mmCIF file of C-alpha atoms and ligand atoms in Angstrom:
data_model
loop_
_atom_site.group_PDB
_atom_site.id
_atom_site.type_symbol
_atom_site.label_atom_id
_atom_site.label_comp_id
_atom_site.label_asym_id
_atom_site.label_seq_id
_atom_site.Cartn_x
_atom_site.Cartn_y
_atom_site.Cartn_z
ATOM 1 C CA MET A 23 -247.679 89.369 -61.779
ATOM 2 C CA ILE A 24 -245.438 91.755 -59.844
ATOM 3 C CA LEU A 25 -246.950 94.224 -57.404
ATOM 4 C CA LEU A 26 -245.483 97.736 -57.770
ATOM 5 C CA ASP A 27 -244.945 98.527 -54.098
ATOM 6 C CA GLY A 28 -245.400 102.291 -53.757
ATOM 7 C CA LYS A 29 -245.118 102.201 -49.980
ATOM 8 C CA LYS A 30 -241.727 100.479 -50.006
ATOM 9 C CA THR A 31 -240.452 102.667 -52.869
ATOM 10 C CA SER A 32 -241.695 105.763 -51.075
ATOM 11 C CA GLU A 33 -239.873 104.750 -47.874
ATOM 12 C CA ALA A 34 -236.661 104.218 -49.859
ATOM 13 C CA ILE A 35 -236.956 107.681 -51.440
ATOM 14 C CA GLN A 36 -237.637 109.303 -48.071
ATOM 15 C CA SER A 37 -234.569 107.574 -46.569
ATOM 16 C CA GLU A 38 -232.439 108.958 -49.407
ATOM 17 C CA ILE A 39 -233.868 112.450 -48.840
ATOM 18 C CA ALA A 40 -233.345 112.206 -45.054
ATOM 19 C CA ALA A 41 -229.697 111.224 -45.587
ATOM 20 C CA GLU A 42 -229.164 114.211 -47.875
ATOM 21 C CA VAL A 43 -230.819 116.604 -45.420
ATOM 22 C CA ALA A 44 -228.660 115.254 -42.576
ATOM 23 C CA GLN A 45 -225.596 115.901 -44.725
ATOM 24 C CA ILE A 46 -226.739 119.474 -45.528
ATOM 25 C CA LYS A 47 -227.279 120.170 -41.821
ATOM 26 C CA ALA A 48 -223.935 118.585 -40.882
ATOM 27 C CA GLU A 49 -222.254 121.004 -43.280
ATOM 28 C CA GLY A 50 -223.978 123.965 -41.591
ATOM 29 C CA GLY A 51 -226.757 124.371 -44.161
ATOM 30 C CA LYS A 52 -230.401 124.933 -43.322
ATOM 31 C CA ALA A 53 -233.245 122.445 -43.550
ATOM 32 C CA PRO A 54 -235.521 122.719 -46.610
ATOM 33 C CA HIS A 55 -238.790 124.454 -45.668
ATOM 34 C CA LEU A 56 -242.208 123.601 -47.182
ATOM 35 C CA ALA A 57 -245.269 125.814 -46.648
ATOM 36 C CA ALA A 58 -248.680 124.215 -47.299
ATOM 37 C CA ILE A 59 -252.001 126.039 -47.600
ATOM 38 C CA LEU A 60 -255.199 124.112 -46.931
ATOM 39 C CA VAL A 61 -258.661 125.601 -47.442
ATOM 40 C CA GLY A 62 -261.710 123.956 -45.840
ATOM 41 C CA ASN A 63 -262.255 120.649 -44.065
ATOM 42 C CA ASP A 64 -262.471 117.988 -46.767
ATOM 43 C CA GLY A 65 -261.437 114.709 -45.102
ATOM 44 C CA GLY A 66 -259.168 113.547 -47.913
ATOM 45 C CA SER A 67 -257.409 116.899 -48.306
ATOM 46 C CA MET A 68 -256.834 117.162 -44.548
ATOM 47 C CA THR A 69 -255.331 113.656 -44.491
ATOM 48 C CA TYR A 70 -253.038 114.404 -47.432
ATOM 49 C CA VAL A 71 -251.799 117.716 -46.017
ATOM 50 C CA ASN A 72 -251.257 116.239 -42.551
ATOM 51 C CA ASN A 73 -249.332 113.373 -44.136
ATOM 52 C CA LYS A 74 -247.191 115.901 -46.031
ATOM 53 C CA VAL A 75 -246.376 117.709 -42.773
ATOM 54 C CA LEU A 76 -245.537 114.407 -41.034
ATOM 55 C CA ALA A 77 -243.338 113.369 -43.968
ATOM 56 C CA CYS A 78 -241.476 116.698 -43.684
ATOM 57 C CA GLU A 79 -240.751 115.940 -40.030
ATOM 58 C CA ARG A 80 -239.572 112.427 -40.922
ATOM 59 C CA VAL A 81 -236.941 113.618 -43.398
ATOM 60 C CA GLY A 82 -235.814 116.624 -41.322
ATOM 61 C CA PHE A 83 -237.566 119.446 -43.238
ATOM 62 C CA GLU A 84 -239.182 122.505 -41.703
ATOM 63 C CA SER A 85 -242.867 122.863 -42.515
ATOM 64 C CA THR A 86 -245.557 125.498 -42.043
ATOM 65 C CA LEU A 87 -249.257 124.643 -42.383
ATOM 66 C CA ILE A 88 -251.701 127.483 -43.050
ATOM 67 C CA HIS A 89 -255.309 126.316 -42.643
ATOM 68 C CA TYR A 90 -258.210 128.561 -43.737
ATOM 69 C CA ASP A 91 -261.970 128.113 -43.356
ATOM 70 C CA THR A 92 -263.890 127.291 -46.545
ATOM 71 C CA GLU A 93 -265.196 130.895 -46.534
ATOM 72 C CA VAL A 94 -261.755 132.530 -46.936
ATOM 73 C CA THR A 95 -261.811 135.090 -49.750
ATOM 74 C CA GLU A 96 -259.677 134.799 -52.859
ATOM 75 C CA GLU A 97 -258.057 138.156 -51.966
ATOM 76 C CA GLU A 98 -257.023 136.887 -48.531
ATOM 77 C CA LEU A 99 -255.537 133.755 -50.062
ATOM 78 C CA LEU A 100 -253.665 135.672 -52.771
ATOM 79 C CA ALA A 101 -252.285 138.098 -50.152
ATOM 80 C CA LYS A 102 -250.910 135.172 -48.119
ATOM 81 C CA ILE A 103 -249.309 133.625 -51.209
ATOM 82 C CA LYS A 104 -247.648 136.955 -52.089
ATOM 83 C CA GLU A 105 -246.341 137.179 -48.504
ATOM 84 C CA ILE A 106 -244.846 133.669 -48.750
ATOM 85 C CA ASN A 107 -243.376 134.495 -52.178
ATOM 86 C CA GLN A 108 -241.315 137.204 -50.412
ATOM 87 C CA ASP A 109 -240.342 135.034 -47.440
ATOM 88 C CA ASP A 110 -236.772 133.842 -48.007
ATOM 89 C CA THR A 111 -237.071 131.238 -45.246
ATOM 90 C CA VAL A 112 -239.608 129.264 -47.332
ATOM 91 C CA ASP A 113 -238.267 127.129 -50.203
ATOM 92 C CA GLY A 114 -241.434 125.456 -51.447
ATOM 93 C CA LEU A 115 -245.141 126.343 -51.391
ATOM 94 C CA ILE A 116 -248.203 124.242 -52.193
ATOM 95 C CA VAL A 117 -251.925 124.971 -52.150
ATOM 96 C CA GLN A 118 -253.880 121.772 -51.604
ATOM 97 C CA LEU A 119 -256.431 121.105 -54.368
ATOM 98 C CA PRO A 120 -259.317 121.141 -54.961
ATOM 99 C CA LEU A 121 -260.201 124.663 -53.778
ATOM 100 C CA PRO A 122 -263.777 125.819 -53.024
ATOM 101 C CA LYS A 123 -265.758 126.971 -56.083
ATOM 102 C CA HIS A 124 -265.612 130.691 -55.195
ATOM 103 C CA ILE A 125 -261.819 130.659 -55.542
ATOM 104 C CA ASN A 126 -260.234 130.714 -58.985
ATOM 105 C CA ALA A 127 -257.583 127.977 -58.744
ATOM 106 C CA ASN A 128 -255.778 129.176 -61.885
ATOM 107 C CA ARG A 129 -255.327 132.666 -60.405
ATOM 108 C CA VAL A 130 -254.011 131.149 -57.184
ATOM 109 C CA LEU A 131 -251.467 129.006 -59.036
ATOM 110 C CA GLU A 132 -250.361 131.885 -61.267
ATOM 111 C CA VAL A 133 -249.726 134.247 -58.337
ATOM 112 C CA MET A 134 -247.321 131.781 -56.779
ATOM 113 C CA ASP A 135 -243.603 132.360 -57.358
ATOM 114 C CA TYR A 136 -242.845 129.617 -59.898
ATOM 115 C CA LYS A 137 -239.459 129.100 -58.217
ATOM 116 C CA LYS A 138 -241.322 127.912 -55.082
ATOM 117 C CA ASP A 139 -244.033 125.971 -56.976
ATOM 118 C CA VAL A 140 -242.977 122.490 -55.823
ATOM 119 C CA ASP A 141 -246.263 121.012 -57.105
ATOM 120 C CA GLY A 142 -245.172 121.965 -60.636
ATOM 121 C CA PHE A 143 -248.620 123.425 -61.443
ATOM 122 C CA HIS A 144 -247.531 127.005 -62.348
ATOM 123 C CA PRO A 145 -247.751 127.683 -66.123
ATOM 124 C CA VAL A 146 -243.997 128.410 -66.207
ATOM 125 C CA ASN A 147 -243.185 124.964 -64.789
ATOM 126 C CA VAL A 148 -245.749 123.267 -67.034
ATOM 127 C CA GLY A 149 -244.257 125.040 -70.071
ATOM 128 C CA HIS A 150 -240.712 124.119 -69.028
ATOM 129 C CA MET A 151 -241.761 120.483 -68.619
ATOM 130 C CA VAL A 152 -243.359 120.409 -72.071
ATOM 131 C CA VAL A 153 -240.271 121.750 -73.874
ATOM 132 C CA GLY A 154 -237.784 119.880 -71.673
ATOM 133 C CA LEU A 155 -236.374 122.816 -69.682
ATOM 134 C CA PRO A 156 -235.627 122.422 -65.944
ATOM 135 C CA SER A 157 -238.906 122.314 -64.003
ATOM 136 C CA TYR A 158 -240.611 120.819 -60.988
ATOM 137 C CA LEU A 159 -242.569 117.769 -62.167
ATOM 138 C CA PRO A 160 -246.046 117.355 -60.629
ATOM 139 C CA ALA A 161 -245.674 114.877 -57.775
ATOM 140 C CA THR A 162 -248.017 112.094 -58.951
ATOM 141 C CA PRO A 163 -246.677 111.847 -62.541
ATOM 142 C CA TYR A 164 -243.136 112.174 -61.118
ATOM 143 C CA GLY A 165 -243.954 109.273 -58.750
ATOM 144 C CA ILE A 166 -245.242 107.137 -61.627
ATOM 145 C CA MET A 167 -242.026 107.778 -63.585
ATOM 146 C CA GLU A 168 -239.969 106.926 -60.497
ATOM 147 C CA LEU A 169 -241.843 103.623 -60.034
ATOM 148 C CA LEU A 170 -241.315 102.653 -63.704
ATOM 149 C CA ASP A 171 -237.645 103.612 -63.375
ATOM 150 C CA ARG A 172 -236.941 101.763 -60.120
ATOM 151 C CA TYR A 173 -238.721 98.606 -61.358
ATOM 152 C CA LYS A 174 -236.801 98.927 -64.673
ATOM 153 C CA ILE A 175 -239.981 98.680 -66.752
ATOM 154 C CA GLU A 176 -239.301 99.191 -70.457
ATOM 155 C CA THR A 177 -241.370 102.053 -71.928
ATOM 156 C CA LYS A 178 -239.516 102.786 -75.181
ATOM 157 C CA GLY A 179 -241.742 102.092 -78.189
ATOM 158 C CA LYS A 180 -244.546 100.778 -75.960
ATOM 159 C CA HIS A 181 -248.144 101.879 -76.335
ATOM 160 C CA CYS A 182 -249.122 103.836 -73.231
ATOM 161 C CA VAL A 183 -252.825 104.589 -72.806
ATOM 162 C CA VAL A 184 -253.685 107.290 -70.254
ATOM 163 C CA VAL A 185 -257.294 107.472 -69.075
ATOM 164 C CA GLY A 186 -258.040 110.959 -67.686
ATOM 165 C CA ARG A 187 -256.679 114.341 -68.762
ATOM 166 C CA SER A 188 -256.462 116.339 -65.500
ATOM 167 C CA ASN A 189 -253.771 118.988 -65.100
ATOM 168 C CA ILE A 190 -252.561 117.144 -61.971
ATOM 169 C CA VAL A 191 -252.058 113.659 -63.444
ATOM 170 C CA GLY A 192 -253.384 112.654 -66.885
ATOM 171 C CA LEU A 193 -252.070 115.519 -68.975
ATOM 172 C CA PRO A 194 -248.553 115.760 -67.453
ATOM 173 C CA VAL A 195 -247.981 111.987 -67.318
ATOM 174 C CA SER A 196 -248.972 111.658 -70.987
ATOM 175 C CA ILE A 197 -246.412 114.333 -71.903
ATOM 176 C CA LEU A 198 -243.671 112.739 -69.775
ATOM 177 C CA MET A 199 -244.314 109.272 -71.236
ATOM 178 C CA SER A 200 -244.047 110.626 -74.774
ATOM 179 C CA LYS A 201 -240.757 112.489 -74.262
ATOM 180 C CA CYS A 202 -237.359 111.118 -75.197
ATOM 181 C CA THR A 203 -236.295 110.345 -71.640
ATOM 182 C CA PHE A 204 -236.199 107.221 -69.529
ATOM 183 C CA PRO A 205 -238.918 106.305 -68.734
ATOM 184 C CA GLY A 206 -240.554 107.708 -71.851
ATOM 185 C CA ASP A 207 -240.274 107.283 -75.618
ATOM 186 C CA ALA A 208 -243.725 105.659 -75.566
ATOM 187 C CA THR A 209 -246.520 106.085 -78.086
ATOM 188 C CA VAL A 210 -249.247 107.751 -76.039
ATOM 189 C CA THR A 211 -253.038 107.748 -76.365
ATOM 190 C CA ILE A 212 -255.070 110.011 -74.064
ATOM 191 C CA CYS A 213 -258.665 108.929 -73.317
ATOM 192 C CA HIS A 214 -261.325 111.033 -71.569
ATOM 193 C CA ARG A 215 -265.067 111.306 -70.973
ATOM 194 C CA HIS A 216 -265.818 111.774 -74.686
ATOM 195 C CA THR A 217 -263.691 108.854 -75.884
ATOM 196 C CA VAL A 218 -265.820 106.494 -77.946
ATOM 197 C CA ASP A 219 -265.454 102.799 -77.005
ATOM 198 C CA LEU A 220 -262.916 103.247 -74.197
ATOM 199 C CA ALA A 221 -262.275 99.489 -73.941
ATOM 200 C CA SER A 222 -261.064 99.309 -77.554
ATOM 201 C CA HIS A 223 -258.281 101.744 -76.550
ATOM 202 C CA THR A 224 -257.388 100.348 -73.116
ATOM 203 C CA ARG A 225 -257.115 96.819 -74.590
ATOM 204 C CA GLN A 226 -254.269 98.062 -76.810
ATOM 205 C CA ALA A 227 -252.232 99.369 -73.881
ATOM 206 C CA ASP A 228 -248.861 97.871 -73.001
ATOM 207 C CA ILE A 229 -248.869 100.412 -70.174
ATOM 208 C CA LEU A 230 -252.252 101.565 -68.856
ATOM 209 C CA ILE A 231 -252.384 104.604 -66.551
ATOM 210 C CA VAL A 232 -255.810 105.374 -65.092
ATOM 211 C CA ALA A 233 -256.549 108.629 -63.247
ATOM 212 C CA VAL A 234 -260.253 109.442 -63.322
ATOM 213 C CA GLY A 235 -261.616 108.869 -59.796
ATOM 214 C CA GLN A 236 -264.282 106.348 -60.871
ATOM 215 C CA PRO A 237 -264.013 103.309 -58.576
ATOM 216 C CA LEU A 238 -263.447 99.966 -60.337
ATOM 217 C CA MET A 239 -264.202 101.307 -63.835
ATOM 218 C CA ILE A 240 -261.396 99.310 -65.518
ATOM 219 C CA LYS A 241 -262.577 95.686 -65.740
ATOM 220 C CA ALA A 242 -260.576 92.589 -66.701
ATOM 221 C CA ASP A 243 -261.906 92.532 -70.290
ATOM 222 C CA MET A 244 -260.530 96.065 -70.813
ATOM 223 C CA VAL A 245 -256.909 95.040 -70.152
ATOM 224 C CA LYS A 246 -254.429 93.251 -72.439
ATOM 225 C CA GLU A 247 -252.677 90.117 -71.137
ATOM 226 C CA GLY A 248 -249.258 91.127 -69.755
ATOM 227 C CA ALA A 249 -250.018 94.862 -69.464
ATOM 228 C CA VAL A 250 -248.442 97.172 -66.885
ATOM 229 C CA VAL A 251 -251.326 98.822 -64.988
ATOM 230 C CA ILE A 252 -250.905 101.991 -62.943
ATOM 231 C CA ASP A 253 -253.985 102.919 -60.880
ATOM 232 C CA VAL A 254 -254.031 106.527 -59.654
ATOM 233 C CA GLY A 255 -257.619 106.501 -58.338
ATOM 234 C CA THR A 256 -258.148 106.818 -54.574
ATOM 235 C CA THR A 257 -261.872 107.317 -53.977
ATOM 236 C CA ARG A 258 -263.390 106.929 -50.519
ATOM 237 C CA VAL A 259 -266.458 104.681 -50.901
ATOM 238 C CA PRO A 260 -268.914 103.927 -48.057
ATOM 239 C CA ASP A 261 -268.188 100.600 -46.327
ATOM 240 C CA ALA A 262 -270.136 99.734 -43.171
ATOM 241 C CA THR A 263 -267.755 96.858 -42.359
ATOM 242 C CA ARG A 264 -264.918 99.326 -41.766
ATOM 243 C CA GLU A 265 -264.592 101.177 -38.481
ATOM 244 C CA ARG A 266 -264.176 104.546 -40.220
ATOM 245 C CA GLY A 267 -267.225 103.836 -42.448
ATOM 246 C CA TRP A 268 -265.392 103.925 -45.800
ATOM 247 C CA ARG A 269 -262.660 102.232 -47.760
ATOM 248 C CA LEU A 270 -260.384 103.371 -50.565
ATOM 249 C CA ARG A 271 -261.085 102.160 -54.065
ATOM 250 C CA GLY A 272 -258.899 102.539 -57.120
ATOM 251 C CA ASP A 273 -260.130 103.070 -60.677
ATOM 252 C CA VAL A 274 -259.086 99.504 -61.535
ATOM 253 C CA ASP A 275 -261.001 96.354 -60.515
ATOM 254 C CA PHE A 276 -257.790 94.999 -58.963
ATOM 255 C CA ASP A 277 -259.195 91.615 -57.825
ATOM 256 C CA ASN A 278 -260.129 90.621 -61.381
ATOM 257 C CA VAL A 279 -257.467 92.531 -63.335
ATOM 258 C CA ALA A 280 -254.268 91.703 -61.385
ATOM 259 C CA SER A 281 -253.809 88.141 -62.704
ATOM 260 C CA LYS A 282 -253.674 89.460 -66.315
ATOM 261 C CA CYS A 283 -250.922 91.998 -65.609
ATOM 262 C CA SER A 284 -247.142 91.825 -65.713
ATOM 263 C CA TYR A 285 -247.055 94.645 -63.124
ATOM 264 C CA ILE A 286 -249.831 96.456 -61.243
ATOM 265 C CA THR A 287 -250.084 99.079 -58.483
ATOM 266 C CA PRO A 288 -252.362 98.337 -55.510
ATOM 267 C CA VAL A 289 -254.715 100.878 -53.891
ATOM 268 C CA PRO A 290 -253.838 101.833 -51.227
ATOM 269 C CA GLY A 291 -250.052 101.520 -51.250
ATOM 270 C CA GLY A 292 -249.370 102.182 -54.930
ATOM 271 C CA VAL A 293 -249.010 105.609 -56.494
ATOM 272 C CA GLY A 294 -250.469 107.561 -53.523
ATOM 273 C CA PRO A 295 -247.500 107.322 -51.123
ATOM 274 C CA LEU A 296 -245.109 108.324 -53.938
ATOM 275 C CA THR A 297 -247.012 111.585 -54.419
ATOM 276 C CA ILE A 298 -245.810 112.686 -50.998
ATOM 277 C CA SER A 299 -242.215 111.520 -51.480
ATOM 278 C CA MET A 300 -241.868 113.279 -54.840
ATOM 279 C CA LEU A 301 -243.193 116.497 -53.284
ATOM 280 C CA LEU A 302 -240.382 116.196 -50.718
ATOM 281 C CA LYS A 303 -237.917 115.604 -53.545
ATOM 282 C CA ASN A 304 -239.108 118.771 -55.311
ATOM 283 C CA THR A 305 -238.801 120.735 -52.059
ATOM 284 C CA LEU A 306 -235.235 119.507 -51.609
ATOM 285 C CA ARG A 307 -234.486 120.541 -55.216
ATOM 286 C CA ALA A 308 -236.007 123.970 -54.472
ATOM 287 C CA ALA A 309 -233.828 124.412 -51.378
ATOM 288 C CA LYS A 310 -230.756 123.453 -53.413
ATOM 289 C CA LYS A 311 -231.809 125.853 -56.222
ATOM 290 C CA GLU A 312 -231.376 122.909 -58.574
ATOM 291 C CA VAL A 313 -234.305 123.766 -60.858
ATOM 292 C CA HIS A 314 -234.477 127.567 -61.060
ATOM 293 C CA ALA A 315 -231.422 129.625 -60.069
HETATM 294 N N1 LIG B 22 -251.716 120.660 -54.306
HETATM 295 C C1 LIG B 22 -252.005 119.373 -54.619
HETATM 296 N N2 LIG B 22 -253.259 118.929 -54.521
HETATM 297 C C2 LIG B 22 -253.525 117.621 -54.838
HETATM 298 C C3 LIG B 22 -252.481 116.749 -55.251
HETATM 299 C C4 LIG B 22 -251.173 117.273 -55.362
HETATM 300 O O1 LIG B 22 -250.200 116.578 -55.760
HETATM 301 N N3 LIG B 22 -250.962 118.588 -55.025
HETATM 302 N N4 LIG B 22 -252.742 115.395 -55.458
HETATM 303 C C5 LIG B 22 -254.001 114.830 -54.984
HETATM 304 C C6 LIG B 22 -254.023 114.421 -53.543
HETATM 305 N N5 LIG B 22 -252.750 113.982 -52.932
HETATM 306 C C7 LIG B 22 -251.824 114.907 -52.598
HETATM 307 O O2 LIG B 22 -252.054 116.045 -52.435
HETATM 308 C C8 LIG B 22 -252.547 112.641 -52.493
HETATM 309 C C9 LIG B 22 -253.398 111.623 -52.821
HETATM 310 C C10 LIG B 22 -253.210 110.338 -52.287
HETATM 311 C C11 LIG B 22 -252.171 110.081 -51.425
HETATM 312 C C12 LIG B 22 -251.966 108.783 -50.755
HETATM 313 O O3 LIG B 22 -250.995 108.597 -50.067
HETATM 314 N N6 LIG B 22 -252.882 107.830 -50.873
HETATM 315 C C13 LIG B 22 -252.764 106.614 -50.143
HETATM 316 C C14 LIG B 22 -254.008 106.400 -49.293
HETATM 317 C C15 LIG B 22 -254.185 107.461 -48.269
HETATM 318 C C16 LIG B 22 -255.544 107.356 -47.568
HETATM 319 O O4 LIG B 22 -255.684 106.474 -46.722
HETATM 320 O O5 LIG B 22 -256.448 108.161 -47.877
HETATM 321 C C17 LIG B 22 -252.600 105.453 -51.098
HETATM 322 O O6 LIG B 22 -253.021 105.562 -52.253
HETATM 323 O O7 LIG B 22 -252.053 104.449 -50.654
HETATM 324 C C18 LIG B 22 -251.306 111.094 -51.108
HETATM 325 C C19 LIG B 22 -251.498 112.355 -51.636
HETATM 326 C C20 LIG B 22 -255.126 115.852 -55.181
HETATM 327 N N7 LIG B 22 -254.775 117.143 -54.706
HETATM 328 MG MG1 MG B 23 -262.635 126.738 -58.422
#
């Protein structure tokens, strides 16, 4: 069994980005600039956004964090997004998800200038991804593809089973895995809450990607011997033995599943860290106008 080391891979990607930024600056260019909007005080979201800002500093990007109370109105949020759309000093913009219930997330994503949508959630970028036009790929699926690529894991003709159909992970990764790219060219099955006999599907997977947010739901008897297992779940579960009172749990019962796998991602230290590095990569591509002219 080989552990897919997301932390190490993420550090390598960030070093590559930092070197490119240093080169841009040395040639008199300006640093890529990411703006991040956070609404509310959810512990996980605050950690992720703070880590994004710190990662920007590490690779030499500019960053701007805009933090609103949970009560911010949709109008106020949309007005800020429109202001950033017009701000030529900002290359990339993200709105941390999830948003409070009173805000329509689809409206928020649609108002964003798709050329600055470095999360790849705007319908224009999603559409471009589906038909193979230049687009920003959502950071987590992009990170999964990068891991498969860097570990040279064969995907062509393999059966890839994706559990979860969210717009952030399950849906885009299933599209990317089915396309005629490397990694890709897989036969893809998408499973979700209405799938009958989930285990009968997961057991057929050469590559199993799980992104549902249900701690430890994938047990050893649901995984084929020799499978590649990618665990996207990062749920905080109460744990009195930890100083902070919780620990992270993936969707996969790692302790019992790992010995059956050819490759597996740990939680933490698997897909999560790559999410941040691929966001940086998209921001660099935005600054270089590599995706949309
Ligand atoms: N606007 C967005 N919102 C959300 C996205 C996104 O890509 N864009 N993805 C997730 C959350 N997310 C980034 O935003 C994210 C999740 C997990 C990690 C990560 O590094 N996890 C670590 C553990 C970190 C911890 O201790 O909590 C790991 O798995 O090792 C980074 C980013 C939903 N929202
Ligand atoms: Mg909502």
